[in-house]
Amino acid sequence: MKNIAIFASGDGSNAEAIAKYFKNSDIACVKIVLSNRQKAGVHDRIKALGIPTLTFSKDEWKDCSKILSTLQKNDIDLIVLAGFLCMIETPLINAFKARIINIHPSLLPKYGGPGMWGHHVHDAVISAGEKESGITIHYVTEEVDGGEIIFQDSCPVKPDDTAETLASRIHSLEHAQYPNVIEQLLR
Ligand code: GRF
């Protein structure tokens, strides 16, 4: 049985989809969800599933030692970022080499990098007149959105799309694909 830790800063719809997917799995389980924001929606979604969440401070994030010991105590095999908005610190990357993955709401390398998150991505895709967008699941390195790509899937951008309608289509794709990709990686 493999143990997953999810890092999330926001609403947590991906974290919830992943936690539900692995609820009765004999391959993996979500052991803990960590967040840098106490008020993030992810806490309620995850606690409702009986999974603990932990909020850490800016200093704890920079120092890493409390986070690393929490991960070790929970015997974590894979770190899954799901809407997590902090840069990953080098000690964490070194401790979990090729065992940290992220999901990005565009077809990387397009619309990735610093400042490209949430509605900024979808606004840029729509402004550029793209006919297609999608999701990218990739390994995490020190370069923002720059690690090796594991999986991509696309969806149309419709002529009347707003950032909200495109985000909602992308979210559906994410919820359908992220848990599956995680399972394949852990098998
Ligand atoms: C997702 O679109 C993901 O691709 C991006 O942040 C968003 C998080 O959404 N990294 P949620 O918090 O899982 O609802």
Coordinates of N, CA, C and O and ligand atoms in Angstrom, one line a residue:
M1 N 0.8 -1.2 0.0 CA 0.0 0.0 0.0 C 0.9 1.3 0.0 O 1.8 1.4 0.8
K2 N 0.6 2.1 -1.0 CA 1.4 3.4 -1.0 C 0.7 4.5 -0.4 O -0.5 4.6 -0.4
N3 N 1.5 5.4 0.2 CA 0.9 6.6 0.9 C 1.1 7.9 0.2 O 2.2 8.2 -0.2
I4 N 0.0 8.6 0.0 CA 0.0 9.9 -0.8 C -0.1 11.1 0.2 O -1.0 11.0 1.1
A5 N 0.6 12.1 0.0 CA 0.4 13.4 0.7 C 0.0 14.4 -0.4 O 0.7 14.5 -1.4
I6 N -1.1 15.2 -0.2 CA -1.5 16.2 -1.2 C -1.2 17.6 -0.6 O -1.4 17.8 0.6
F7 N -0.6 18.4 -1.4 CA -0.4 19.8 -1.0 C -1.4 20.7 -1.8 O -1.4 20.6 -3.0
A8 N -2.2 21.5 -1.1 CA -3.1 22.4 -1.8 C -3.3 23.7 -1.1 O -3.2 23.8 0.1
S9 N -3.6 24.8 -1.9 CA -3.7 26.1 -1.3 C -5.1 26.6 -1.5 O -5.4 27.7 -0.9
G10 N -6.0 26.0 -2.2 CA -7.2 26.6 -2.6 C -8.5 25.8 -2.3 O -8.6 25.2 -1.2
D11 N -9.3 25.8 -3.2 CA -10.7 25.2 -3.1 C -10.6 23.7 -2.8 O -11.3 23.1 -2.1
G12 N -9.6 23.0 -3.5 CA -9.4 21.6 -3.2 C -10.2 20.6 -3.9 O -10.4 19.5 -3.5
S13 N -10.8 21.0 -5.1 CA -11.6 20.0 -5.8 C -10.8 18.9 -6.3 O -11.3 17.7 -6.3
N14 N -9.6 19.1 -6.7 CA -8.7 18.0 -7.2 C -8.3 17.1 -6.0 O -8.4 15.9 -6.1
A15 N -8.0 17.7 -4.9 CA -7.6 16.9 -3.7 C -8.8 16.0 -3.3 O -8.6 14.8 -3.0
E16 N -10.0 16.6 -3.3 CA -11.2 15.8 -3.0 C -11.4 14.6 -4.0 O -11.6 13.5 -3.5
A17 N -11.2 14.9 -5.3 CA -11.4 13.8 -6.3 C -10.4 12.7 -6.1 O -10.7 11.5 -6.2
I18 N -9.2 13.1 -5.7 CA -8.1 12.1 -5.5 C -8.4 11.3 -4.3 O -8.3 10.0 -4.3
A19 N -8.7 12.0 -3.2 CA -9.0 11.3 -1.9 C -10.2 10.3 -2.0 O -10.1 9.2 -1.5
K20 N -11.2 10.7 -2.8 CA -12.4 9.8 -3.0 C -12.0 8.6 -3.8 O -12.4 7.5 -3.5
Y21 N -11.2 8.9 -4.8 CA -10.8 7.8 -5.7 C -10.1 6.7 -5.0 O -10.3 5.5 -5.2
F22 N -9.2 7.1 -4.0 CA -8.4 6.1 -3.3 C -9.0 5.7 -2.0 O -8.4 4.9 -1.3
K23 N -10.2 6.1 -1.7 CA -10.8 5.8 -0.4 C -10.8 4.3 -0.1 O -10.5 3.9 1.0
N24 N -11.3 3.5 -1.1 CA -11.3 2.1 -0.9 C -10.3 1.3 -1.7 O -10.5 0.1 -2.1
S25 N -9.2 2.0 -2.1 CA -8.2 1.3 -3.0 C -7.3 0.4 -2.2 O -7.1 0.6 -1.0
D26 N -6.8 -0.6 -2.8 CA -5.8 -1.5 -2.1 C -4.4 -1.2 -2.7 O -3.5 -1.8 -2.4
I27 N -4.3 -0.1 -3.5 CA -3.1 0.3 -4.1 C -2.5 1.5 -3.3 O -1.3 1.5 -3.0
A28 N -3.3 2.5 -2.9 CA -2.8 3.7 -2.3 C -3.9 4.3 -1.5 O -5.1 4.0 -1.6
C29 N -3.5 5.2 -0.6 CA -4.4 6.0 0.2 C -3.9 7.4 0.4 O -2.6 7.6 0.4
V30 N -4.7 8.4 0.5 CA -4.3 9.7 0.9 C -4.2 9.8 2.4 O -5.2 9.7 3.1
K31 N -2.9 10.0 2.9 CA -2.7 9.9 4.3 C -2.9 11.3 5.0 O -3.4 11.4 6.1
I32 N -2.6 12.4 4.3 CA -2.6 13.7 4.9 C -2.7 14.7 3.8 O -2.1 14.5 2.6
V33 N -3.3 15.9 4.1 CA -3.3 17.0 3.1 C -2.6 18.2 3.9 O -3.0 18.5 5.0
L34 N -1.7 18.8 3.2 CA -1.0 19.9 3.8 C -1.3 21.2 3.0 O -1.4 21.2 1.8
S35 N -1.4 22.3 3.8 CA -1.7 23.6 3.1 C -1.0 24.7 3.8 O -0.7 24.7 4.9
N36 N -0.8 25.8 3.0 CA -0.2 27.0 3.5 C -1.3 28.0 3.9 O -1.0 29.1 4.3
R37 N -2.6 27.6 3.7 CA -3.7 28.6 4.0 C -4.7 27.9 4.9 O -5.4 26.9 4.4
Q38 N -4.8 28.5 6.1 CA -5.8 27.9 7.0 C -7.2 28.0 6.5 O -8.1 27.1 6.8
K39 N -7.5 29.0 5.7 CA -8.9 29.3 5.3 C -9.2 28.6 4.0 O -10.3 28.8 3.4
A40 N -8.3 27.8 3.4 CA -8.5 27.2 2.1 C -9.7 26.2 2.2 O -9.8 25.5 3.2
G41 N -10.5 26.2 1.1 CA -11.6 25.3 1.1 C -11.3 23.8 1.2 O -12.1 23.0 1.6
V42 N -10.0 23.5 0.9 CA -9.6 22.1 0.9 C -9.8 21.5 2.2 O -10.1 20.3 2.3
H43 N -9.6 22.2 3.3 CA -9.7 21.6 4.7 C -11.1 20.9 4.9 O -11.1 19.8 5.3
D44 N -12.1 21.7 4.6 CA -13.5 21.1 4.9 C -13.7 19.9 4.0 O -14.3 18.9 4.4
R45 N -13.4 20.0 2.7 CA -13.6 18.9 1.8 C -12.9 17.6 2.3 O -13.4 16.5 2.2
I46 N -11.7 17.8 2.7 CA -10.8 16.6 3.1 C -11.2 16.0 4.5 O -11.3 14.8 4.7
K47 N -11.4 16.9 5.4 CA -11.8 16.5 6.8 C -13.2 15.7 6.7 O -13.3 14.7 7.4
A48 N -14.1 16.1 5.8 CA -15.3 15.4 5.6 C -15.1 13.9 5.2 O -16.0 13.1 5.4
L49 N -13.9 13.7 4.6 CA -13.6 12.3 4.2 C -12.8 11.5 5.3 O -12.4 10.4 5.1
G50 N -12.7 12.2 6.4 CA -12.0 11.5 7.6 C -10.4 11.5 7.4 O -9.7 10.7 8.0
I51 N -9.9 12.4 6.6 CA -8.5 12.5 6.4 C -8.0 13.8 7.0 O -8.6 14.8 6.9
P52 N -6.8 13.7 7.8 CA -6.3 14.9 8.5 C -5.7 15.9 7.5 O -5.2 15.5 6.5
T53 N -5.8 17.2 7.9 CA -5.1 18.2 7.2 C -4.3 19.0 8.1 O -4.5 19.0 9.3
L54 N -3.2 19.6 7.6 CA -2.3 20.4 8.4 C -2.0 21.7 7.7 O -1.7 21.7 6.5
T55 N -2.0 22.8 8.5 CA -1.6 24.1 7.9 C -0.2 24.4 8.4 O 0.0 24.3 9.6
F56 N 0.6 24.9 7.5 CA 2.0 25.3 8.0 C 2.2 26.8 7.7 O 1.5 27.4 6.8
S57 N 3.1 27.4 8.5 CA 3.3 28.8 8.4 C 4.4 29.1 7.3 O 5.1 28.1 6.9
K58 N 4.6 30.3 6.9 CA 5.6 30.7 6.0 C 7.0 30.2 6.5 O 7.8 29.7 5.7
D59 N 7.3 30.4 7.8 CA 8.6 30.0 8.3 C 8.8 28.5 8.3 O 9.8 28.0 8.0
E60 N 7.7 27.8 8.6 CA 7.8 26.3 8.6 C 8.0 25.8 7.2 O 8.7 24.9 7.0
W61 N 7.5 26.5 6.2 CA 7.7 26.2 4.8 C 9.1 26.4 4.4 O 9.8 25.5 3.8
K62 N 9.7 27.5 4.7 CA 11.1 27.9 4.4 C 12.0 26.9 5.0 O 13.0 26.4 4.4
D63 N 11.8 26.6 6.3 CA 12.7 25.7 7.1 C 12.5 24.3 6.7 O 13.6 23.5 6.7
C64 N 11.3 23.8 6.3 CA 11.1 22.5 5.8 C 11.1 21.3 6.8 O 10.6 20.2 6.5
S65 N 11.8 21.5 8.0 CA 12.1 20.3 8.8 C 10.8 19.8 9.4 O 10.6 18.5 9.4
K66 N 9.9 20.6 9.8 CA 8.6 20.1 10.3 C 7.8 19.3 9.2 O 7.2 18.3 9.5
I67 N 7.8 19.9 8.0 CA 7.1 19.3 6.9 C 7.7 18.0 6.6 O 7.1 17.0 6.4
L68 N 9.1 17.9 6.5 CA 9.8 16.7 6.2 C 9.5 15.6 7.2 O 9.2 14.5 6.9
S69 N 9.5 16.0 8.5 CA 9.2 15.0 9.5 C 7.8 14.5 9.5 O 7.5 13.3 9.7
T70 N 6.8 15.4 9.2 CA 5.4 15.0 9.0 C 5.3 14.0 7.9 O 4.7 12.9 8.0
L71 N 6.0 14.2 6.8 CA 6.0 13.3 5.6 C 6.6 12.0 6.0 O 6.1 10.9 5.6
Q72 N 7.7 12.0 6.7 CA 8.4 10.8 7.1 C 7.5 10.0 8.1 O 7.4 8.8 7.9
K73 N 7.0 10.7 9.0 CA 6.1 10.0 10.0 C 4.9 9.3 9.4 O 4.5 8.2 9.8
N74 N 4.4 9.9 8.3 CA 3.3 9.3 7.6 C 3.7 8.3 6.5 O 2.9 7.8 5.7
D75 N 5.1 8.1 6.4 CA 5.6 7.1 5.4 C 5.2 7.4 4.0 O 4.7 6.5 3.3
I76 N 5.3 8.7 3.6 CA 4.8 9.1 2.3 C 5.7 8.7 1.1 O 6.9 8.8 1.2
D77 N 5.0 8.1 0.1 CA 5.7 7.6 -1.1 C 5.6 8.7 -2.2 O 6.6 8.8 -3.0
L78 N 4.5 9.4 -2.3 CA 4.3 10.3 -3.4 C 3.7 11.6 -2.9 O 2.7 11.6 -2.1
I79 N 4.2 12.8 -3.3 CA 3.7 14.1 -3.0 C 2.9 14.6 -4.2 O 3.5 14.6 -5.3
V80 N 1.6 14.9 -4.1 CA 0.8 15.3 -5.2 C 0.4 16.8 -4.9 O -0.2 17.1 -3.9
L81 N 0.8 17.7 -5.8 CA 0.4 19.1 -5.7 C -0.9 19.3 -6.5 O -1.0 18.8 -7.6
A82 N -1.8 19.9 -5.8 CA -3.1 20.1 -6.5 C -3.6 21.5 -6.1 O -4.2 21.8 -5.1
G83 N -3.2 22.5 -7.0 CA -3.5 23.9 -6.7 C -2.7 24.4 -5.6 O -3.2 25.1 -4.7
F84 N -1.4 24.1 -5.5 CA -0.5 24.5 -4.5 C 0.3 25.6 -5.0 O 1.0 25.5 -6.0
L85 N 0.3 26.8 -4.3 CA 0.8 28.0 -4.9 C 2.1 28.5 -4.3 O 2.5 29.6 -4.4
C86 N 2.9 27.6 -3.6 CA 4.2 27.9 -3.1 C 5.3 27.2 -3.9 O 5.0 26.1 -4.4
M87 N 6.4 27.9 -4.1 CA 7.5 27.3 -4.8 C 8.0 26.1 -3.9 O 8.2 26.3 -2.7
I88 N 8.3 25.0 -4.5 CA 8.8 23.9 -3.7 C 10.3 24.1 -3.3 O 11.1 24.3 -4.2
E89 N 10.5 24.0 -2.0 CA 11.9 24.2 -1.5 C 12.8 23.1 -1.9 O 12.4 21.9 -1.9
T90 N 14.1 23.4 -2.1 CA 15.1 22.4 -2.5 C 15.2 21.2 -1.6 O 15.3 20.1 -2.1
P91 N 15.2 21.3 -0.3 CA 15.3 20.1 0.6 C 14.2 19.1 0.3 O 14.4 17.9 0.4
L92 N 13.0 19.7 0.0 CA 11.9 18.8 -0.2 C 12.1 18.0 -1.6 O 11.8 16.8 -1.7
I93 N 12.6 18.8 -2.6 CA 12.8 18.2 -3.9 C 13.9 17.1 -3.8 O 13.7 16.0 -4.3
N94 N 14.9 17.4 -3.0 CA 16.0 16.4 -2.8 C 15.5 15.2 -2.1 O 15.9 14.0 -2.4
A95 N 14.7 15.4 -1.1 CA 14.2 14.2 -0.2 C 13.2 13.4 -1.0 O 13.0 12.2 -0.7
F96 N 12.5 14.0 -2.0 CA 11.5 13.2 -2.8 C 11.8 13.3 -4.3 O 10.9 13.6 -5.1
K97 N 13.0 12.9 -4.6 CA 13.4 13.0 -6.0 C 12.5 12.1 -6.9 O 12.2 11.0 -6.6
A98 N 11.9 12.8 -7.9 CA 11.0 12.1 -8.9 C 9.8 11.6 -8.2 O 9.2 10.6 -8.7
R99 N 9.5 12.1 -7.0 CA 8.3 11.6 -6.3 C 7.4 12.8 -5.9 O 6.6 12.7 -4.9
I100 N 7.5 13.9 -6.6 CA 6.6 15.0 -6.5 C 6.0 15.4 -7.8 O 6.8 15.6 -8.8
I101 N 4.7 15.4 -7.9 CA 4.0 15.7 -9.2 C 3.1 16.8 -9.0 O 2.6 17.1 -7.9
N102 N 2.8 17.5 -10.2 CA 1.9 18.7 -10.2 C 0.9 18.6 -11.3 O 1.2 17.9 -12.3
I103 N -0.2 19.2 -11.2 CA -1.1 19.4 -12.4 C -1.2 20.8 -12.7 O -1.3 21.7 -11.8
H104 N -1.1 21.1 -14.0 CA -1.2 22.5 -14.5 C -2.3 22.6 -15.5 O -2.4 21.7 -16.4
P105 N -3.1 23.7 -15.4 CA -4.3 23.7 -16.3 C -4.1 24.3 -17.7 O -4.8 25.2 -18.1
S106 N -3.0 23.9 -18.3 CA -2.8 24.2 -19.8 C -1.9 23.1 -20.4 O -1.4 22.3 -19.7
L107 N -1.7 23.2 -21.7 CA -0.9 22.3 -22.4 C 0.5 22.8 -22.4 O 1.0 23.5 -23.3
L108 N 1.3 22.5 -21.3 CA 2.7 23.0 -21.2 C 3.5 22.5 -22.4 O 3.2 21.4 -22.9
P109 N 4.5 23.2 -22.9 CA 5.1 24.4 -22.2 C 4.3 25.7 -22.4 O 4.7 26.7 -21.9
K110 N 3.2 25.6 -23.1 CA 2.4 26.8 -23.3 C 1.7 27.3 -22.0 O 1.2 26.4 -21.3
Y111 N 1.7 28.5 -21.7 CA 1.0 29.1 -20.6 C 1.4 28.5 -19.3 O 0.6 28.3 -18.4
G112 N 2.7 28.4 -19.1 CA 3.2 27.9 -17.8 C 4.3 28.9 -17.3 O 4.5 29.9 -17.9
G113 N 4.8 28.6 -16.1 CA 5.9 29.5 -15.6 C 5.3 30.4 -14.5 O 4.1 30.4 -14.2
P114 N 6.2 31.3 -14.0 CA 5.8 32.2 -12.9 C 4.6 33.0 -13.3 O 4.6 33.6 -14.4
G115 N 3.7 33.2 -12.4 CA 2.5 34.0 -12.6 C 1.4 33.4 -13.4 O 0.3 33.9 -13.4
M116 N 1.7 32.2 -13.9 CA 0.6 31.5 -14.7 C -0.1 30.5 -13.8 O 0.3 29.3 -13.7
W117 N -1.1 30.9 -13.1 CA -1.9 30.0 -12.3 C -3.4 30.5 -12.4 O -3.7 31.6 -12.7
G118 N -4.3 29.6 -12.1 CA -5.7 29.8 -12.1 C -6.2 30.6 -13.3 O -5.9 30.3 -14.4
H119 N -7.0 31.7 -13.0 CA -7.6 32.4 -14.1 C -6.6 33.1 -15.0 O -6.9 33.3 -16.2
H120 N -5.4 33.4 -14.5 CA -4.4 34.0 -15.4 C -4.1 33.1 -16.6 O -3.9 33.6 -17.7
V121 N -4.0 31.8 -16.4 CA -3.8 30.8 -17.4 C -4.9 30.9 -18.5 O -4.7 31.1 -19.7
H122 N -6.1 30.8 -18.0 CA -7.3 30.7 -18.9 C -7.5 32.1 -19.6 O -7.8 32.1 -20.8
D123 N -7.3 33.2 -18.9 CA -7.3 34.5 -19.6 C -6.4 34.6 -20.7 O -6.7 35.0 -21.8
A124 N -5.1 34.1 -20.5 CA -4.1 34.2 -21.5 C -4.4 33.3 -22.7 O -4.2 33.7 -23.9
V125 N -5.0 32.1 -22.4 CA -5.3 31.1 -23.5 C -6.4 31.8 -24.4 O -6.4 31.7 -25.6
I126 N -7.4 32.4 -23.7 CA -8.6 33.0 -24.5 C -8.1 34.2 -25.2 O -8.4 34.4 -26.4
S127 N -7.3 35.0 -24.6 CA -6.8 36.3 -25.3 C -5.9 35.9 -26.5 O -5.9 36.6 -27.5
A128 N -5.2 34.8 -26.5 CA -4.4 34.4 -27.6 C -5.2 33.7 -28.7 O -4.7 33.4 -29.8
G129 N -6.5 33.5 -28.5 CA -7.4 32.9 -29.5 C -7.1 31.5 -29.7 O -7.4 30.9 -30.8
E130 N -6.6 30.8 -28.7 CA -6.4 29.3 -28.8 C -7.7 28.6 -29.0 O -8.7 29.0 -28.5
K131 N -7.7 27.5 -29.9 CA -8.9 26.7 -30.1 C -8.9 25.5 -29.2 O -9.9 24.8 -29.1
E132 N -7.7 25.3 -28.5 CA -7.6 24.1 -27.7 C -6.8 24.5 -26.4 O -5.8 25.2 -26.5
S133 N -7.2 23.9 -25.3 CA -6.4 24.0 -24.1 C -6.4 22.6 -23.5 O -6.7 21.6 -24.1
G134 N -6.0 22.5 -22.2 CA -5.9 21.1 -21.6 C -5.2 21.1 -20.3 O -5.1 22.2 -19.6
I135 N -4.7 19.9 -19.9 CA -4.1 19.8 -18.6 C -2.7 19.1 -18.8 O -2.6 18.3 -19.8
T136 N -1.8 19.4 -17.9 CA -0.5 18.7 -18.0 C -0.2 18.2 -16.6 O -0.3 19.0 -15.6
I137 N 0.2 16.9 -16.4 CA 0.7 16.4 -15.2 C 2.2 16.2 -15.4 O 2.6 15.6 -16.4
H138 N 3.0 16.7 -14.4 CA 4.4 16.7 -14.7 C 5.2 16.5 -13.3 O 4.6 16.8 -12.3
Y139 N 6.4 16.0 -13.4 CA 7.2 16.0 -12.2 C 7.6 17.4 -11.9 O 7.7 18.3 -12.7
V140 N 7.9 17.6 -10.6 CA 8.2 18.9 -10.0 C 9.7 19.0 -9.9 O 10.4 18.1 -9.3
T141 N 10.3 20.1 -10.4 CA 11.7 20.4 -10.3 C 11.8 21.9 -9.7 O 10.7 22.5 -9.5
E142 N 13.0 22.4 -9.6 CA 13.1 23.8 -9.1 C 12.5 24.8 -10.2 O 12.2 25.9 -9.8
E143 N 12.4 24.4 -11.4 CA 11.9 25.3 -12.4 C 10.4 25.2 -12.5 O 9.8 24.1 -12.6
V144 N 9.7 26.4 -12.3 CA 8.3 26.4 -12.2 C 7.6 25.8 -13.5 O 7.9 26.3 -14.6
D145 N 6.8 24.8 -13.4 CA 6.2 24.1 -14.5 C 7.1 23.5 -15.5 O 6.7 23.3 -16.7
G146 N 8.4 23.3 -15.1 CA 9.4 22.9 -16.0 C 9.8 21.4 -16.0 O 10.6 21.0 -16.8
G147 N 9.3 20.6 -15.1 CA 9.7 19.2 -15.0 C 9.2 18.3 -16.1 O 8.3 18.7 -16.8
E148 N 9.7 17.1 -16.2 CA 9.3 16.2 -17.2 C 7.8 15.9 -17.2 O 7.2 15.7 -16.2
I149 N 7.2 16.0 -18.4 CA 5.8 15.8 -18.6 C 5.4 14.3 -18.5 O 6.1 13.4 -19.2
I150 N 4.4 14.0 -17.7 CA 4.0 12.6 -17.5 C 2.8 12.3 -18.4 O 2.6 11.3 -19.0
F151 N 1.9 13.3 -18.5 CA 0.6 13.1 -19.1 C 0.0 14.4 -19.6 O 0.1 15.4 -18.9
Q152 N -0.7 14.4 -20.7 CA -1.4 15.6 -21.2 C -2.8 15.2 -21.8 O -2.9 14.1 -22.3
D153 N -3.8 16.0 -21.6 CA -5.1 15.7 -22.3 C -5.6 17.1 -22.7 O -5.4 18.1 -22.0
S154 N -6.4 17.1 -23.8 CA -6.8 18.4 -24.2 C -8.3 18.5 -24.2 O -9.1 17.5 -24.2
C155 N -8.8 19.8 -24.3 CA -10.3 20.0 -24.5 C -10.4 21.3 -25.4 O -9.5 22.1 -25.5
P156 N -11.6 21.5 -26.0 CA -11.7 22.6 -26.8 C -11.8 23.9 -26.0 O -12.3 23.9 -24.9
V157 N -11.4 25.0 -26.7 CA -11.8 26.4 -26.2 C -12.9 26.9 -27.1 O -12.7 26.9 -28.3
K158 N -14.0 27.2 -26.5 CA -15.2 27.6 -27.3 C -15.2 29.1 -27.6 O -14.6 29.8 -26.7
P159 N -15.7 29.5 -28.7 CA -15.7 31.0 -29.0 C -16.2 31.9 -27.9 O -15.8 33.0 -27.8
D160 N -17.3 31.4 -27.2 CA -17.9 32.3 -26.2 C -17.3 32.0 -24.8 O -17.9 32.4 -23.8
D161 N -16.2 31.2 -24.7 CA -15.7 30.9 -23.4 C -15.2 32.1 -22.6 O -14.7 33.1 -23.1
T162 N -15.5 32.1 -21.3 CA -14.8 33.0 -20.3 C -13.8 32.2 -19.5 O -13.8 31.0 -19.6
A163 N -13.0 32.9 -18.7 CA -12.0 32.2 -17.9 C -12.8 31.2 -17.0 O -12.3 30.0 -16.8
E164 N -14.0 31.5 -16.6 CA -14.8 30.7 -15.7 C -15.3 29.4 -16.4 O -15.1 28.3 -15.9
T165 N -15.8 29.6 -17.6 CA -16.4 28.4 -18.3 C -15.2 27.5 -18.7 O -15.3 26.2 -18.6
L166 N -14.1 28.0 -19.1 CA -13.0 27.2 -19.5 C -12.4 26.5 -18.3 O -12.1 25.3 -18.3
A167 N -12.3 27.2 -17.2 CA -11.8 26.6 -15.9 C -12.7 25.4 -15.5 O -12.1 24.4 -15.1
S168 N -13.9 25.6 -15.7 CA -14.8 24.5 -15.3 C -14.6 23.2 -16.2 O -14.6 22.1 -15.7
R169 N -14.5 23.5 -17.5 CA -14.2 22.3 -18.4 C -12.9 21.7 -18.0 O -12.7 20.4 -18.0
I170 N -11.9 22.5 -17.7 CA -10.5 22.0 -17.4 C -10.6 21.2 -16.1 O -10.0 20.1 -15.9
H171 N -11.4 21.7 -15.1 CA -11.5 21.0 -13.8 C -12.1 19.6 -14.0 O -11.7 18.6 -13.4
S172 N -13.1 19.5 -14.9 CA -13.7 18.2 -15.1 C -12.7 17.2 -15.7 O -12.6 16.0 -15.3
L173 N -11.9 17.7 -16.6 CA -10.8 16.9 -17.1 C -9.8 16.5 -16.0 O -9.4 15.3 -16.0
E174 N -9.5 17.4 -15.2 CA -8.5 17.1 -14.1 C -9.0 16.0 -13.2 O -8.3 15.1 -12.8
H175 N -10.3 16.2 -12.8 CA -10.9 15.2 -11.8 C -11.0 13.9 -12.4 O -10.8 12.9 -11.7
A176 N -11.2 13.8 -13.7 CA -11.3 12.5 -14.4 C -9.9 11.8 -14.6 O -9.8 10.6 -14.5
Q177 N -8.9 12.6 -14.8 CA -7.6 12.1 -15.2 C -6.5 12.0 -14.1 O -5.7 11.1 -14.0
Y178 N -6.5 13.0 -13.2 CA -5.4 13.0 -12.2 C -5.3 11.7 -11.3 O -4.3 11.1 -11.2
P179 N -6.5 11.3 -10.7 CA -6.4 10.1 -9.9 C -5.9 8.9 -10.7 O -5.1 8.1 -10.2
N180 N -6.3 8.7 -12.0 CA -5.9 7.6 -12.8 C -4.4 7.6 -13.0 O -3.7 6.6 -13.0
V181 N -3.9 8.8 -13.3 CA -2.4 9.0 -13.6 C -1.6 8.6 -12.3 O -0.6 7.9 -12.4
I182 N -2.1 9.1 -11.2 CA -1.4 8.8 -9.9 C -1.4 7.3 -9.7 O -0.4 6.7 -9.3
E183 N -2.5 6.6 -10.0 CA -2.6 5.2 -9.8 C -1.6 4.5 -10.7 O -0.9 3.6 -10.2
Q184 N -1.5 4.9 -11.9 CA -0.5 4.3 -12.9 C 0.9 4.5 -12.4 O 1.7 3.5 -12.4
L185 N 1.2 5.6 -11.8 CA 2.5 5.9 -11.3 C 2.9 5.0 -10.1 O 4.0 4.6 -10.0
L186 N 1.9 4.7 -9.3 CA 2.1 4.0 -8.1 C 2.1 2.5 -8.3 O 2.5 1.7 -7.4
R187 N 1.6 2.0 -9.4 CA 1.5 0.6 -9.7 C 2.8 0.0 -10.0 O 3.7 0.6 -10.6
Ligands
GRF1 C1 -6.4 23.4 -10.9 O1 -6.9 23.9 -12.1 C2 -5.0 22.9 -11.1 O2 -4.7 22.6 -12.4 C3 -4.2 24.2 -10.7 O3 -4.9 24.8 -9.7 C4 -6.3 24.4 -9.8 C5 -6.7 23.9 -8.5 O4 -8.1 23.7 -8.4 N1 -2.8 23.8 -10.4 P1 -8.7 23.0 -7.1 O5 -8.2 23.7 -5.8 O6 -8.2 21.6 -7.1 O7 -10.2 23.1 -7.2

